[in-house]
Amino acid sequence: MDGGRQRPRHEDLEEHDLTRARIRMAHLLEVETGYRSGSRSWARPGEPRTEYDPERTTLTERRRAKVAELKGLDRQEAKHLGLEWISERTLKRMAAQYDENGLMGLADGRWTPPLRGRRAIGDEVAEAIRAVHAESLHRSKLSMKTKERLIHQYVREKFETEGKKVEVPHYTTLAKVWKEWFGADGARQRYIRSAAAVETGKAKVVIVRPGQVVALDTTPLPVKVLDDVFGAPISVHLTLALDTYSHSLVAFRLTPVSDSSVEVAMLLRDVLLPLPMRPDWGEEMEWPYPGVPAALVAEFAGHRVAGLPFFAPETVTSDHGSVYKNHQIVQVARTLRMELLPARAMRPTDKAACERAFAGIQSLLLELLLGFRGVDVADRGVDPEEDAVWTLAEIEHLLATWVVAVWQNRRLDQYSPAWDPGGRHSPNTLFAAAAARDGISLEIPEPSLYYELLPAHFVKIDRRRGVKIGGLWYGGTDPILDPYRGQRSGRSGRHEGKWAINRDPRDCREVYFEDPEHPGLWHALSWNGLPPGDDVPAFSDTRVREVLREAARAGLKPRDDGELLPVLLKLVAARTPVAEWPTQKTAKQRSEQAREMARARAALSDRAPVPLSVLPPPAPPAELAATTRRAVTADRQRRREAAVSQPPTAPPLLGASLRARNLFLLPDEDVDQADEPGSGTT
């Protein structure tokens, strides 16, 4: 295929071209075998000729003889066969093409040229159609009749002159060509513009095995559930991992808030791990796939395995949410050796299977549960929060049980494989058929994979306090860090001399350190603020940020000149904020300011003229602000004085009582000496 064109066949050749190709083949077969038919069984009279006898000559000698023979042909005859420039290299190339494509390998490509399109669409009209298409994306939605008029306008102004006339096809022809080139334009204009801005490419992915493509997507769960701590109704998000070949729900996660990169990383890890059997699951939910006994899978996994496929995904496709595109997920994909393939923008077919899975879960299970709130506010019940009876742990267990018992055994009417389009298949049977054909990989990741998928922080190890991650100190007294306290690591590059510490943002009580002496061995470093025992509840990085923010707001953090710079800038901004810089105002702000000034001038012109002596001169802004502050202060003082009947007396100074009882205190110089005893005054 080349641009939607099927590979040419010898039936496409005209009769005279087919004859020329057969003559070429006869010459080539005589060189290769010594016989023009290609076989000794159909030898013609006089074959093999002496110079082409395979028992007396080599292939190189026969090629040289054929080159000499064809060069002796009449020039017109050789040109008609396309062999006027024959050489040994040409014969080698013809032999390779004949082995690959048969008779069509010897046919000139110019004998079967691709179609050039409609004769009615010339180069000028084609250019006009493309120009109008680009213009219609920029403008508001236009009808095809308007586009036709724009095409006529473009052709008239660009190509037509006094002596040249360009014929523009009829409206119906233009409409057909427009639909063939750009598709139907029944969508909204904003969506057509967004789709046209994305390069979709023409490559198509044919999915032929489990794990080739796994689709990820997140949606709010349309059921109100109760949290496991306070029993309050909350909303949760459901994240699915769907194998697009077998349509198996290989993993899912329920998160009380919007999912994070750690949740997605753990979801991808769940795809690689076999699902353990739960206590209330019977034998009918155990590993059912033929070819690999359940006991063997349980031996590799270390526990009994439920009937849900597990494998290493090759490609993971998702939407363009930030949780699926951040650097943490990219690093996780590299660690798991999988390729991230974001779905094309405005192309819902890339994740159609995942969207259909969400709709199937809702119609088959979630609508039956109390607390179902629907997909729209107008369709919501009286009080779905009051109806909620399922806790988060219970709804997770219900979904896991339903996936293994119902979804994996449900018939797929519209997803039959290409090798059995009319058969009855379920996700389990499709996976079993692929396992019988290609086998099942029982390579189960090590438990240490959990630590490798966590976000890494590169820090220094303090001699006394340990490591600081997210504002908290860890491992202050842990002996694991003793050999490395105050030391530089052997790491080079961007994080030169620093140590890698992994942390789970969902539980900040511990961080994890990989021992350099024993790769793959991870140690948990506890938070220095943890008391002895395990009775401290878990807290996330969000809670840590809130605590540190409140501490900084309360003034508990010392500040240097760099930290006090925002305070200085705030003082400066009180007079000249950045928004008032002439170069920083947006066009909208400038237009609003101009509009206000125009309205003010209009109001001024509408007023009756007033003598200048009546109006006081305008005060500067600084004086107006000072006057306002003095008025507010005076009003507050007046209200305080009115609230108190008798003004309070000021307390004595701290040294007044000491001075009154001190016998050795010298009198002040301004005291009259005549009042003292013995002064001689009568």
mmCIF file of C-alpha atoms in Angstrom, residues 309-440:
data_model
loop_
_atom_site.group_PDB
_atom_site.id
_atom_site.type_symbol
_atom_site.label_atom_id
_atom_site.label_comp_id
_atom_site.label_asym_id
_atom_site.label_seq_id
_atom_site.Cartn_x
_atom_site.Cartn_y
_atom_site.Cartn_z
ATOM 1 C CA PRO A 309 -4.379 -12.003 33.079
ATOM 2 C CA PHE A 310 -1.042 -10.457 34.001
ATOM 3 C CA PHE A 311 1.772 -9.546 31.631
ATOM 4 C CA ALA A 312 4.380 -6.921 30.821
ATOM 5 C CA PRO A 313 2.748 -4.196 28.674
ATOM 6 C CA GLU A 314 4.581 -3.099 25.550
ATOM 7 C CA THR A 315 2.729 0.175 24.903
ATOM 8 C CA VAL A 316 0.557 2.227 27.252
ATOM 9 C CA THR A 317 -1.838 4.785 25.804
ATOM 10 C CA SER A 318 -3.668 7.421 27.822
ATOM 11 C CA ASP A 319 -5.208 10.848 27.484
ATOM 12 C CA HIS A 320 -3.336 14.129 27.888
ATOM 13 C CA GLY A 321 -3.902 14.583 31.620
ATOM 14 C CA SER A 322 -0.930 15.886 33.573
ATOM 15 C CA VAL A 323 -0.895 12.773 35.748
ATOM 16 C CA TYR A 324 -0.077 10.654 32.674
ATOM 17 C CA LYS A 325 2.552 12.968 31.187
ATOM 18 C CA ASN A 326 4.723 14.108 34.093
ATOM 19 C CA HIS A 327 8.377 13.159 34.482
ATOM 20 C CA GLN A 328 7.610 10.562 37.172
ATOM 21 C CA ILE A 329 5.456 8.455 34.816
ATOM 22 C CA VAL A 330 8.071 8.806 32.067
ATOM 23 C CA GLN A 331 10.682 7.438 34.464
ATOM 24 C CA VAL A 332 8.336 4.620 35.521
ATOM 25 C CA ALA A 333 7.833 3.677 31.863
ATOM 26 C CA ARG A 334 11.593 3.493 31.381
ATOM 27 C CA THR A 335 11.970 1.326 34.453
ATOM 28 C CA LEU A 336 9.228 -1.058 33.287
ATOM 29 C CA ARG A 337 10.574 -0.991 29.685
ATOM 30 C CA MET A 338 7.312 0.122 28.136
ATOM 31 C CA GLU A 339 6.461 2.868 25.677
ATOM 32 C CA LEU A 340 4.128 5.758 26.516
ATOM 33 C CA LEU A 341 1.838 6.675 23.626
ATOM 34 C CA PRO A 342 -0.576 9.550 24.430
ATOM 35 C CA ALA A 343 -3.845 9.374 22.521
ATOM 36 C CA ARG A 344 -4.202 11.788 19.652
ATOM 37 C CA ALA A 345 -6.035 14.972 20.529
ATOM 38 C CA MET A 346 -9.662 15.073 19.408
ATOM 39 C CA ARG A 347 -9.477 11.395 18.375
ATOM 40 C CA PRO A 348 -11.802 9.464 20.725
ATOM 41 C CA THR A 349 -11.265 6.249 18.748
ATOM 42 C CA ASP A 350 -7.829 5.849 20.343
ATOM 43 C CA LYS A 351 -9.464 5.157 23.720
ATOM 44 C CA ALA A 352 -12.872 3.964 22.562
ATOM 45 C CA ALA A 353 -12.439 0.560 24.214
ATOM 46 C CA CYS A 354 -11.683 2.156 27.595
ATOM 47 C CA GLU A 355 -14.658 4.508 27.334
ATOM 48 C CA ARG A 356 -16.910 1.572 26.444
ATOM 49 C CA ALA A 357 -15.573 -0.293 29.482
ATOM 50 C CA PHE A 358 -16.578 2.601 31.757
ATOM 51 C CA ALA A 359 -20.074 2.574 30.257
ATOM 52 C CA GLY A 360 -20.312 -1.203 30.632
ATOM 53 C CA ILE A 361 -19.291 -1.119 34.302
ATOM 54 C CA GLN A 362 -21.892 1.549 34.969
ATOM 55 C CA SER A 363 -24.789 -0.209 33.235
ATOM 56 C CA LEU A 364 -23.935 -3.719 34.456
ATOM 57 C CA LEU A 365 -22.984 -2.980 38.067
ATOM 58 C CA LEU A 366 -22.901 0.579 39.374
ATOM 59 C CA GLU A 367 -26.506 1.472 38.527
ATOM 60 C CA LEU A 368 -27.638 -1.348 40.834
ATOM 61 C CA LEU A 369 -25.894 0.121 43.885
ATOM 62 C CA LEU A 370 -27.338 2.502 46.439
ATOM 63 C CA GLY A 371 -25.692 5.886 46.225
ATOM 64 C CA PHE A 372 -25.632 5.925 42.416
ATOM 65 C CA ARG A 373 -25.686 9.608 41.417
ATOM 66 C CA GLY A 374 -25.919 9.306 37.645
ATOM 67 C CA VAL A 375 -23.870 11.110 35.080
ATOM 68 C CA ASP A 376 -25.780 14.391 35.108
ATOM 69 C CA VAL A 377 -27.154 16.644 37.834
ATOM 70 C CA ALA A 378 -30.569 16.680 36.179
ATOM 71 C CA ASP A 379 -30.719 12.865 36.348
ATOM 72 C CA ARG A 380 -29.631 12.664 39.982
ATOM 73 C CA GLY A 381 -31.784 11.145 42.701
ATOM 74 C CA VAL A 382 -33.291 12.927 45.681
ATOM 75 C CA ASP A 383 -30.317 12.424 48.021
ATOM 76 C CA PRO A 384 -27.621 9.998 46.780
ATOM 77 C CA GLU A 385 -25.324 10.956 49.661
ATOM 78 C CA GLU A 386 -27.934 9.804 52.171
ATOM 79 C CA ASP A 387 -28.380 6.557 50.236
ATOM 80 C CA ALA A 388 -24.653 5.697 50.310
ATOM 81 C CA VAL A 389 -24.055 2.421 52.173
ATOM 82 C CA TRP A 390 -20.875 1.050 50.551
ATOM 83 C CA THR A 391 -17.549 1.925 52.149
ATOM 84 C CA LEU A 392 -14.422 2.477 50.100
ATOM 85 C CA ALA A 393 -12.987 -0.935 51.050
ATOM 86 C CA GLU A 394 -16.272 -2.679 50.283
ATOM 87 C CA ILE A 395 -16.688 -1.064 46.867
ATOM 88 C CA GLU A 396 -13.096 -1.996 45.982
ATOM 89 C CA HIS A 397 -13.706 -5.617 46.954
ATOM 90 C CA LEU A 398 -16.996 -5.634 45.040
ATOM 91 C CA LEU A 399 -15.329 -4.323 41.881
ATOM 92 C CA ALA A 400 -12.494 -6.860 42.100
ATOM 93 C CA THR A 401 -14.955 -9.722 42.549
ATOM 94 C CA TRP A 402 -17.174 -8.506 39.702
ATOM 95 C CA VAL A 403 -14.226 -8.121 37.314
ATOM 96 C CA VAL A 404 -12.957 -11.669 37.910
ATOM 97 C CA ALA A 405 -16.358 -13.388 38.082
ATOM 98 C CA VAL A 406 -18.431 -11.410 35.554
ATOM 99 C CA TRP A 407 -16.456 -9.160 33.248
ATOM 100 C CA GLN A 408 -13.787 -11.705 32.326
ATOM 101 C CA ASN A 409 -16.442 -14.271 31.388
ATOM 102 C CA ARG A 410 -18.859 -11.924 29.611
ATOM 103 C CA ARG A 411 -19.400 -12.435 25.894
ATOM 104 C CA LEU A 412 -17.929 -9.750 23.626
ATOM 105 C CA ASP A 413 -20.383 -9.318 20.770
ATOM 106 C CA GLN A 414 -18.517 -6.564 18.923
ATOM 107 C CA TYR A 415 -14.875 -7.477 19.614
ATOM 108 C CA SER A 416 -14.450 -10.858 17.934
ATOM 109 C CA PRO A 417 -10.920 -11.528 16.635
ATOM 110 C CA ALA A 418 -10.063 -11.414 12.957
ATOM 111 C CA TRP A 419 -9.410 -15.165 12.842
ATOM 112 C CA ASP A 420 -12.928 -15.952 14.132
ATOM 113 C CA PRO A 421 -15.252 -13.013 13.378
ATOM 114 C CA GLY A 422 -18.457 -14.966 14.022
ATOM 115 C CA GLY A 423 -17.338 -16.835 17.144
ATOM 116 C CA ARG A 424 -18.395 -16.407 20.751
ATOM 117 C CA HIS A 425 -15.548 -14.992 22.798
ATOM 118 C CA SER A 426 -14.947 -13.441 26.192
ATOM 119 C CA PRO A 427 -11.836 -11.753 27.600
ATOM 120 C CA ASN A 428 -10.816 -15.047 29.200
ATOM 121 C CA THR A 429 -11.183 -17.085 25.994
ATOM 122 C CA LEU A 430 -9.275 -14.497 23.946
ATOM 123 C CA PHE A 431 -6.418 -14.517 26.429
ATOM 124 C CA ALA A 432 -6.436 -18.336 26.551
ATOM 125 C CA ALA A 433 -6.263 -18.531 22.735
ATOM 126 C CA ALA A 434 -3.351 -16.092 22.645
ATOM 127 C CA ALA A 435 -1.611 -18.000 25.456
ATOM 128 C CA ALA A 436 -1.974 -21.280 23.555
ATOM 129 C CA ARG A 437 -0.470 -19.630 20.477
ATOM 130 C CA ASP A 438 2.349 -17.551 22.010
ATOM 131 C CA GLY A 439 2.688 -18.926 25.546
ATOM 132 C CA ILE A 440 2.495 -17.147 28.894
#
